[in-house]
XYZ file of C-alpha atoms in Angstrom:
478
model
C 5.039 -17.494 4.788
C 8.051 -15.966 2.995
C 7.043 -13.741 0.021
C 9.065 -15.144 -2.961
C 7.299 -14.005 -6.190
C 4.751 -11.808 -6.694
C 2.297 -13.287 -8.945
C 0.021 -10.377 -9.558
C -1.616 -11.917 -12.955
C -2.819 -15.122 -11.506
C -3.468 -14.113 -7.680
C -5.912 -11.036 -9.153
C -8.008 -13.476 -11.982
C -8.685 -15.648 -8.810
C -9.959 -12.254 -6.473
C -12.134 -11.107 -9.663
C -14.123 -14.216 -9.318
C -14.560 -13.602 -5.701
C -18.152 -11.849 -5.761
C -18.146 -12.301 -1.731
C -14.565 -10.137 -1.868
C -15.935 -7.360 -4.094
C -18.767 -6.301 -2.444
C -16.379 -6.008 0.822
C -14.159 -3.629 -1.114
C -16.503 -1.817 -2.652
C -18.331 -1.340 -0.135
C -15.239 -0.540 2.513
C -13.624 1.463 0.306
C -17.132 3.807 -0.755
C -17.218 4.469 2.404
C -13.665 5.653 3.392
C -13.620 7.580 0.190
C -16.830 9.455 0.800
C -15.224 10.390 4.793
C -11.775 11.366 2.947
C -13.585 13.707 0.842
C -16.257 15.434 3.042
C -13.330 15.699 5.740
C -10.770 17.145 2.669
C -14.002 19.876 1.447
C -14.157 21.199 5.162
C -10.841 22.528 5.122
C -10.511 25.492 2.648
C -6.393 25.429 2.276
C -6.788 21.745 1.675
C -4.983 21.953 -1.135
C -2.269 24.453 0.156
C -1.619 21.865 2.695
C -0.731 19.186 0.447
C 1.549 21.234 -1.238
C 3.184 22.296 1.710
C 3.024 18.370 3.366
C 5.315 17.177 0.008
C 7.589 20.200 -0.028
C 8.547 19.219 3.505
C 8.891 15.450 2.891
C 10.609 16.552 -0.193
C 13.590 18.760 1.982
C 13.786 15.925 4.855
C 14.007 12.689 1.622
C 16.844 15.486 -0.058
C 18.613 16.014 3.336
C 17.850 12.343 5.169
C 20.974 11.537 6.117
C 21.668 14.681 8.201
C 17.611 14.490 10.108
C 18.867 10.408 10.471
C 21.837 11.613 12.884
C 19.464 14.139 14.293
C 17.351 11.753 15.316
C 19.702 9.665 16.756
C 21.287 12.147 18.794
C 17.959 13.114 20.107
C 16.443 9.604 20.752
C 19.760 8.847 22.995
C 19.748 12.253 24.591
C 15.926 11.028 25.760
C 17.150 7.809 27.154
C 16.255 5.738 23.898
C 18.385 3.317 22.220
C 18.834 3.419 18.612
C 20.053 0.558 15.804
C 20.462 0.329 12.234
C 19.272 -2.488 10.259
C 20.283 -2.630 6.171
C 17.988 -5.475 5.485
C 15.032 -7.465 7.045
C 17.530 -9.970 8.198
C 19.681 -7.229 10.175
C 15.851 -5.800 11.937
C 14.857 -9.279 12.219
C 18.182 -9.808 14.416
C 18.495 -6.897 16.552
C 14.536 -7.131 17.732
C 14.749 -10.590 18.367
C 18.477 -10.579 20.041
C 16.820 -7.638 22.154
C 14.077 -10.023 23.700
C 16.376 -12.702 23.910
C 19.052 -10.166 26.096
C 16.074 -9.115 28.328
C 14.593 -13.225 28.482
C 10.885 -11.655 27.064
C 8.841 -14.604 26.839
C 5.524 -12.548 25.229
C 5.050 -10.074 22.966
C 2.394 -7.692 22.344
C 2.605 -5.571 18.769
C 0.253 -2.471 17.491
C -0.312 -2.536 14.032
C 3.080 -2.254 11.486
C 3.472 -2.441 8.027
C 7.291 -2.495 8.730
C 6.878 -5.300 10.812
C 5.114 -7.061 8.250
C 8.041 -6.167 5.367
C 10.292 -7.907 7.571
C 8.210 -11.036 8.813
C 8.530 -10.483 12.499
C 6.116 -12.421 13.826
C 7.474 -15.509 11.917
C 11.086 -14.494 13.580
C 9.461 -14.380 16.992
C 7.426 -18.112 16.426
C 11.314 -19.617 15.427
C 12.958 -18.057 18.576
C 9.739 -19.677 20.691
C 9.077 -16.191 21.802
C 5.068 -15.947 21.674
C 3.511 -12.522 19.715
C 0.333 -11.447 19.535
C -1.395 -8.865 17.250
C -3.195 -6.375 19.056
C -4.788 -3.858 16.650
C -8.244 -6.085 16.046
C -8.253 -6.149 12.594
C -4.277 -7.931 12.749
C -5.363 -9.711 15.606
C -7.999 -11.237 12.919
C -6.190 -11.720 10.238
C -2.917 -13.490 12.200
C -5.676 -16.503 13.558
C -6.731 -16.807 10.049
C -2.770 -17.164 9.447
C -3.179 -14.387 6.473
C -1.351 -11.304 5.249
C -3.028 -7.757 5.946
C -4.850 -6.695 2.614
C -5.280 -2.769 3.347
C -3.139 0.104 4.787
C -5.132 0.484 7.144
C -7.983 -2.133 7.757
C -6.218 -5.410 7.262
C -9.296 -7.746 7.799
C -11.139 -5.601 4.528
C -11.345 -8.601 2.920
C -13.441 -10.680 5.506
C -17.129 -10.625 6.032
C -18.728 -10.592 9.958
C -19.254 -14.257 8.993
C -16.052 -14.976 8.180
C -15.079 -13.417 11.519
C -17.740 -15.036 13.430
C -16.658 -18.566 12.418
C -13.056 -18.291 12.701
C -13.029 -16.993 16.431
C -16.022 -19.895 17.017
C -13.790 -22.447 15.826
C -10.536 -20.917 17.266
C -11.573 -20.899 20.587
C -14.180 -22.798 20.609
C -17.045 -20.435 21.375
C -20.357 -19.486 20.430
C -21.158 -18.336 17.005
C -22.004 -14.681 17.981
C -24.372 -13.002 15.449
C -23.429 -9.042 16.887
C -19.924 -7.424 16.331
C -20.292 -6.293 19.678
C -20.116 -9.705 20.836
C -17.164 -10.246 18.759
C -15.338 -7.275 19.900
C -16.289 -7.842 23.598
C -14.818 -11.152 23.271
C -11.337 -10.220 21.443
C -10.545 -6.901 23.917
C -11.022 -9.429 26.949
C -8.444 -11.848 25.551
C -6.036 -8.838 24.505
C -6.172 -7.403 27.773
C -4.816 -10.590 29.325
C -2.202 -10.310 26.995
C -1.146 -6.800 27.414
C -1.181 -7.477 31.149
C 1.278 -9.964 30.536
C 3.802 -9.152 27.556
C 7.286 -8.412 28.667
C 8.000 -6.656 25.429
C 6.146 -4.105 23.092
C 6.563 -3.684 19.331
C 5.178 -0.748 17.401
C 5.912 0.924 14.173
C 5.709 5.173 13.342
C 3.671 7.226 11.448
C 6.155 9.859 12.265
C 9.891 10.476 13.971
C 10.804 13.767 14.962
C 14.688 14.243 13.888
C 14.724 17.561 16.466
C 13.114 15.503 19.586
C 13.703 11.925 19.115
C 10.044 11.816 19.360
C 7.662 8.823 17.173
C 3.974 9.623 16.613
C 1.629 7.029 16.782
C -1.674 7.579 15.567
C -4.485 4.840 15.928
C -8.268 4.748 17.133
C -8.652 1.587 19.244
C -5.854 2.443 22.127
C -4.051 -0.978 21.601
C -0.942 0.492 20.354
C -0.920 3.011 23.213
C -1.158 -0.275 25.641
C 1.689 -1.760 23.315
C 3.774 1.531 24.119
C 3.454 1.631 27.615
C 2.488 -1.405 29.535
C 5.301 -3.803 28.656
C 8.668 -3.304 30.360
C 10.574 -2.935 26.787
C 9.066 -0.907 24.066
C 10.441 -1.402 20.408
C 9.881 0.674 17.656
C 10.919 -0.213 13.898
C 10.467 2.597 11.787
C 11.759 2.728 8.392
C 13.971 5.560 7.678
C 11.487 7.790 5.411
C 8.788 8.285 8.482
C 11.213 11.111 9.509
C 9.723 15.156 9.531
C 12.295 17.517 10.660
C 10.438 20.002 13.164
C 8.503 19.206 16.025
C 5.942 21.978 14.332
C 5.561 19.732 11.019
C 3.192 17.346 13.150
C 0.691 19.756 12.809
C 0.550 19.356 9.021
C 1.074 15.963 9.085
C -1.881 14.801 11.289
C -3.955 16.855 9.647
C -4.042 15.669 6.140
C -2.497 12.279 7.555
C -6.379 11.849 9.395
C -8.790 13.192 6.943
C -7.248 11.484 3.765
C -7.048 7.537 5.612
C -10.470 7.601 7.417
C -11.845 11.080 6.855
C -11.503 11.767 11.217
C -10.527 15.643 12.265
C -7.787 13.560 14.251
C -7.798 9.826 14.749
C -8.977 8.807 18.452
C -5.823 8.713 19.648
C -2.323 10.417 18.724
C 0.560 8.930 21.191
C 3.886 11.007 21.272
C 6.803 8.676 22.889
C 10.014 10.404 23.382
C 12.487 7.771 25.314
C 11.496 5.894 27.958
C 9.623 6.630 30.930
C 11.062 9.201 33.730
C 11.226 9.025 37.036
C 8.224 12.072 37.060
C 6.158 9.589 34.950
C 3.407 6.962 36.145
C 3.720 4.722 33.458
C 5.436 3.716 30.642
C 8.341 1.397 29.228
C 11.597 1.199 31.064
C 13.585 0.744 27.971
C 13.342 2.708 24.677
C 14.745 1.165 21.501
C 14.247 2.585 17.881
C 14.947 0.345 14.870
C 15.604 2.308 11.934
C 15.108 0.043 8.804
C 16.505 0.577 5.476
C 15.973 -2.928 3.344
C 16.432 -1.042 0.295
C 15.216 2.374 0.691
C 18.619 3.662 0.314
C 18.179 2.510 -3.737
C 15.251 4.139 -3.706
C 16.761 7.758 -2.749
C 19.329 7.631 -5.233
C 16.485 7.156 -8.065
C 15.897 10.577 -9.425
C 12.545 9.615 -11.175
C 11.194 7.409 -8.263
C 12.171 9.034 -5.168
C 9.111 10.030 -4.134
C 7.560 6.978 -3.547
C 9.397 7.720 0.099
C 6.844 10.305 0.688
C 4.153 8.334 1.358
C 2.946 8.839 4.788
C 0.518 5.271 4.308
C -2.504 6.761 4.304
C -4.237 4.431 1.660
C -6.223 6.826 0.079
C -4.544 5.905 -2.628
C -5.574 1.782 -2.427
C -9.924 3.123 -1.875
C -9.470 5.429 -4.970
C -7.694 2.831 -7.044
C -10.058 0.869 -9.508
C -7.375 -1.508 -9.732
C -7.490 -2.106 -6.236
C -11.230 -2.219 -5.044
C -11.185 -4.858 -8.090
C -8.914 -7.213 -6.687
C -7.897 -6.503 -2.751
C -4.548 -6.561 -1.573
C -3.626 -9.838 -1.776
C -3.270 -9.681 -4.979
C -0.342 -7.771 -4.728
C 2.019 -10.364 -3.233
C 2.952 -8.454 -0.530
C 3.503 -6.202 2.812
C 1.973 -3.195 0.813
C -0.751 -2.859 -1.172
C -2.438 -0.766 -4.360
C -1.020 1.863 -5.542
C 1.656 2.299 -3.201
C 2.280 -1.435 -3.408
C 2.487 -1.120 -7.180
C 5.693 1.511 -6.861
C 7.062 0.154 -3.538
C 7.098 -3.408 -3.544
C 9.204 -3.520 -6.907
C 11.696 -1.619 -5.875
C 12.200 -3.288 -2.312
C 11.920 -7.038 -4.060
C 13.522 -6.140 -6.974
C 12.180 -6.198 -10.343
C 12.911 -9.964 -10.588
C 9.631 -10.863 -8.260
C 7.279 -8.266 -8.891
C 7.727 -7.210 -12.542
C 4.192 -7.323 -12.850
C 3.271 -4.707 -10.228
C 4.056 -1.424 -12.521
C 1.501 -2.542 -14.823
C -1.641 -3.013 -12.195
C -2.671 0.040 -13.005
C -4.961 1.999 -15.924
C -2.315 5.211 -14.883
C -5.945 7.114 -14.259
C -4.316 9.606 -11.908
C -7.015 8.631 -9.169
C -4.259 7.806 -6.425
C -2.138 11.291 -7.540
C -5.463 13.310 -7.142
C -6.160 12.317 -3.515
C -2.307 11.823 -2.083
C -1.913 14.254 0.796
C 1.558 14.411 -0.784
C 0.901 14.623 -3.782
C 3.333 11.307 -5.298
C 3.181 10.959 -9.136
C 2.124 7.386 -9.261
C 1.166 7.465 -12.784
C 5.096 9.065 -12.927
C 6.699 6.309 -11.006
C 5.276 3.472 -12.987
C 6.076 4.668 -15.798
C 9.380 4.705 -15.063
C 9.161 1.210 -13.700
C 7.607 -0.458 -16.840
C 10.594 1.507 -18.199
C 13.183 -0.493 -15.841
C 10.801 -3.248 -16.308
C 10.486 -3.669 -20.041
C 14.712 -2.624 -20.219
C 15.280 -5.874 -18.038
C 13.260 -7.770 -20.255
C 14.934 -6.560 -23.421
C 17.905 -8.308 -22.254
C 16.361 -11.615 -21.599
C 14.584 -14.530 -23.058
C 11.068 -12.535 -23.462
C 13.518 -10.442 -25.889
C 10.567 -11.496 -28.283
C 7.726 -9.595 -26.422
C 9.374 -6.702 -26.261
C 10.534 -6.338 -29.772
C 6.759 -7.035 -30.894
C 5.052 -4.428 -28.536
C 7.779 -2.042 -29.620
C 7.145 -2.889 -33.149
C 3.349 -2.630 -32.991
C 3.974 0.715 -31.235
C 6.222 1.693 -34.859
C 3.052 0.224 -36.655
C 0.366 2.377 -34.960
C 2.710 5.449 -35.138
C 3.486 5.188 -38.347
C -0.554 5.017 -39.328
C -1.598 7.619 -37.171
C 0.610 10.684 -38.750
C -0.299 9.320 -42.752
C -4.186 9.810 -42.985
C -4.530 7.596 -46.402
C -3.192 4.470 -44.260
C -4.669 5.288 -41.536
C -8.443 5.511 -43.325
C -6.338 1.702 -45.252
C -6.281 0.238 -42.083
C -9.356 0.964 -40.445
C -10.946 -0.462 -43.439
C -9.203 -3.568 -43.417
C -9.539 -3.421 -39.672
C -13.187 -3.519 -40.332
C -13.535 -6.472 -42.379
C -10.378 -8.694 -40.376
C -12.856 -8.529 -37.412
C -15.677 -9.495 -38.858
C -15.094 -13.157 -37.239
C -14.738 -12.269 -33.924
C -17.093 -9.944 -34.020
C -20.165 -10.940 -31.831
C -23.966 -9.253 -32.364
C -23.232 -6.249 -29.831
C -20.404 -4.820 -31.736
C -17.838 -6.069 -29.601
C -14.912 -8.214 -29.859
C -15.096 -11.068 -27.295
C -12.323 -13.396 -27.750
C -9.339 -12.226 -30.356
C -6.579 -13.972 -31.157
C -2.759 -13.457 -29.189
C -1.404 -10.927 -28.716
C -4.844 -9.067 -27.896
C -6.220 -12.199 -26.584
C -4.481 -10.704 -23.007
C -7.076 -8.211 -23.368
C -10.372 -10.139 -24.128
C -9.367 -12.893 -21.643
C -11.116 -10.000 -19.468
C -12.807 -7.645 -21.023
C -14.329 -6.937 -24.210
C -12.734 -4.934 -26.824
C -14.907 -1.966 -28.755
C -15.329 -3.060 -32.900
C -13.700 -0.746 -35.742
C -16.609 1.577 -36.834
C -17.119 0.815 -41.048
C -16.695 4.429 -41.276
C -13.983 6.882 -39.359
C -15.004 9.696 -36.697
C -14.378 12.591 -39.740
C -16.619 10.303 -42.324
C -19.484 10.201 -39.573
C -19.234 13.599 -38.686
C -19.809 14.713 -42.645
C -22.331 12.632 -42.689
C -23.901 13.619 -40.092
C -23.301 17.791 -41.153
C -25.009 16.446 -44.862
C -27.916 15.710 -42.699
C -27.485 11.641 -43.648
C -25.928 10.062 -40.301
């Protein structure tokens, strides 16, 4: 299921009708934000550490190439094998030519929004080499054949019922009424499954440039079993997961916990440097680390949207969005999701297939008031309805563009002259007198601002401006 436009406009009016779908977000996301918070008002340098978390990502994003070749020296001085991979196509390749070397027949993969950017699971169905999700909310979501449509809980979007019927009909079982029946059921089939994958595939939520080391932080275990009970462990990390200093972690999994699911620490925090040593018990006997670019590398040399390689996928930023707990994820046409989906996925696609993105947002500042690095969303896509609206300039929607600049001229030029201003309200207030329904609002209006009442009404001119009410009302006659 190749992701070849984002279609942002009609995919969201279709989720907005979905009352089932709301009430999961809402109701998901409530409750993440109100751990995130209590977790964030425990800690009294909370915002200290924020500050500190971005100036670091800020020094390793300004200096990446020289922590890259760190890294790489350390990962092969650990045992560990390391590749490059410009594109999706390039990842794609290595991982799969990597099984194919080592004749894996299974695969067993932890939870990976890299992995999803690149499509690896389709790339391991075309080389007949069978993968499995392990992480039980991916595990759900790749029976129902879908995308993930959170950060961090991919299944948001589905009901116990949902669940319930798709596992009865998948494997033909019961309809079971308890999630603990459900989740009894799926860790017996996973353990078969870990017992018998040749090959693991993780992602990062952190690589150590001064160790070689990748953090992996999780609370069910399965990407821990991914890590270490296969022969082969892969990891693909994409090249901004990188923190200098062994010592950073300590920052990192701090704010990294309490702002995705409002946990001290999540259950479990794996640190894999190489593969395993003759001193250890267990672990993989080969170590490879993927290090993706697919268009990162654009990003960096962006001045004004740089930081969007900050983020450190928390998705505080998708439960504070009111964008997001609106529509879901799906909406967004791709790997990521929200907020960070709205500055990321246009500049990995290119503006060509998700134009649209830069504008899913009412720029509220929700998503730059919880970041535990502090990212200027409402920054970014500005800038990208900038790029956005520049591109379109130069095209056959030349028309658009020229009338929302001119209206822009319009409403300028009425705002700084108060006689046309106090003109146009009047008229204003008569003009709308036929779309004006009985509870002052304006329901349906004619294009352009039809956009706007397709969803939502629009407030009616007053008869009289704020400064003739407020005399009025200082008269003692309002």
């Amino acid at each position: 299921m190749a992701y070849e436009q984002v279609r942002f406009e009609i995919d969201s009016e279709k989720a907005i009708q979905n009352k089932g779908l709301k009430k999961a977000l809402v109701n998901v996301t409530n409750r993440f934000r109100s751990a995130r918070n209590n977790a964030s008002h425990d800690v009294s340098n909370w915002e200290e550490l924020r500050s500190a978390a971005r100036e670091v990502k800020k020094e390793t994003i300004s200096n990446l190439d020289k922590y890259l070749l760190m890294l790489e020296d350390s990962v092969k001085s650990k045992g560990g094998r390391v590749h490059w991979a410009k594109d999706s196509k390039d990842a794609s390749e290595i991982i799969i030519k990597i099984a194919e070397d080592s004749n894996v027949k299974s695969v067993v993969k932890s939870k990976s929004m890299a992995t999803e950017e690149i499509e690896l699971n389709d790339k391991f169905n075309e080389a007949g080499i069978k993968v499995v999700e392990t992480d039980l909310g991916e595990y759900i979501i790749q029976l129902a054949g879908e995308h993930p449509s959170h950060i961090i809980a991919p299944a948001i979007h589905k009901t116990k019922d949902d669940i319930s019927r798709l596992f009865s009909d998948t494997f033909d079982i019961p309809y079971y009424d308890k999630p603990e029946d459900l989740t009894k059921f799926a860790r017996e089939k996973l353990r078969n499954e870990f017992l018998n994958a040749d090959m693991g595939v993780s992602g990062a939520n952190f690589a150590v440039a001064e160790t070689g080391t990748i953090v992996v932080v999780e609370n069910e275990g399965n990407a821990r079993m991914t890590t270490t009970v296969p022969r082969i462990h892969v990891a693909l990390v994409g090249i901004e997961k990188l923190i200098p200093r062994y010592e950073d972690l300590s920052l990192f999994l701090t704010v990294l916990a309490r702002s995705a699911t409002g946990q001290k620490s999540s259950t479990y925090v794996s640190f894999i440097t190489g593969p395993k040593r003759q001193s250890d018990i267990d672990g993989p006997e080969e170590f490879h680390l993927v290090l993706l670019d697919n268009g990162r590398s654009n990003i960096l040399a962006s001045d004004e949207t740089r930081e969007s390689l900050y983020c450190i996928r928390c998705g505080a930023c998708l439960n504070n969005c009111p964008v997001y707990r609106q529509v879901g994820g799906h909406s967004y046409g791709w790997a990521y999701s929200g907020p960070i989906g709205a500055i990321i996925n246009p500049q990995l696609l290119g503006l060509d297939k998700a134009s649209e993105l830069p504008f899913a947002s009412s720029l509220c500042g929700a998503c730059h008031d919880v970041c535990p690095v502090k990212i200027d969303f409402p920054k970014v896509l500005l800038e990208l309805r900038k790029n956005v609206v520049e591109s379109k300039s130069k095209s056959t929607r030349l028309g658009e563009a020229f009338l929302e600049k001119t209206g822009i001229k319009l409403w300028r030029f009425a705002m700084m002259n108060e006689r046309i201003y106090k003109t146009t309200n009047k008229l204003g207030y008569y003009l709308q007198k036929p779309f004006r329904s009985g509870d002052d609002k304006l329901n349906s209006l004619p294009y352009p601002f039809s956009r706007w009442t397709e969803q939502r009404d629009f407030p009616a001119v007053a008869k009289k401006t704020f400064r003739e009410s407020w005399a009025d009302i200082k008269q003692g006659i309002g």
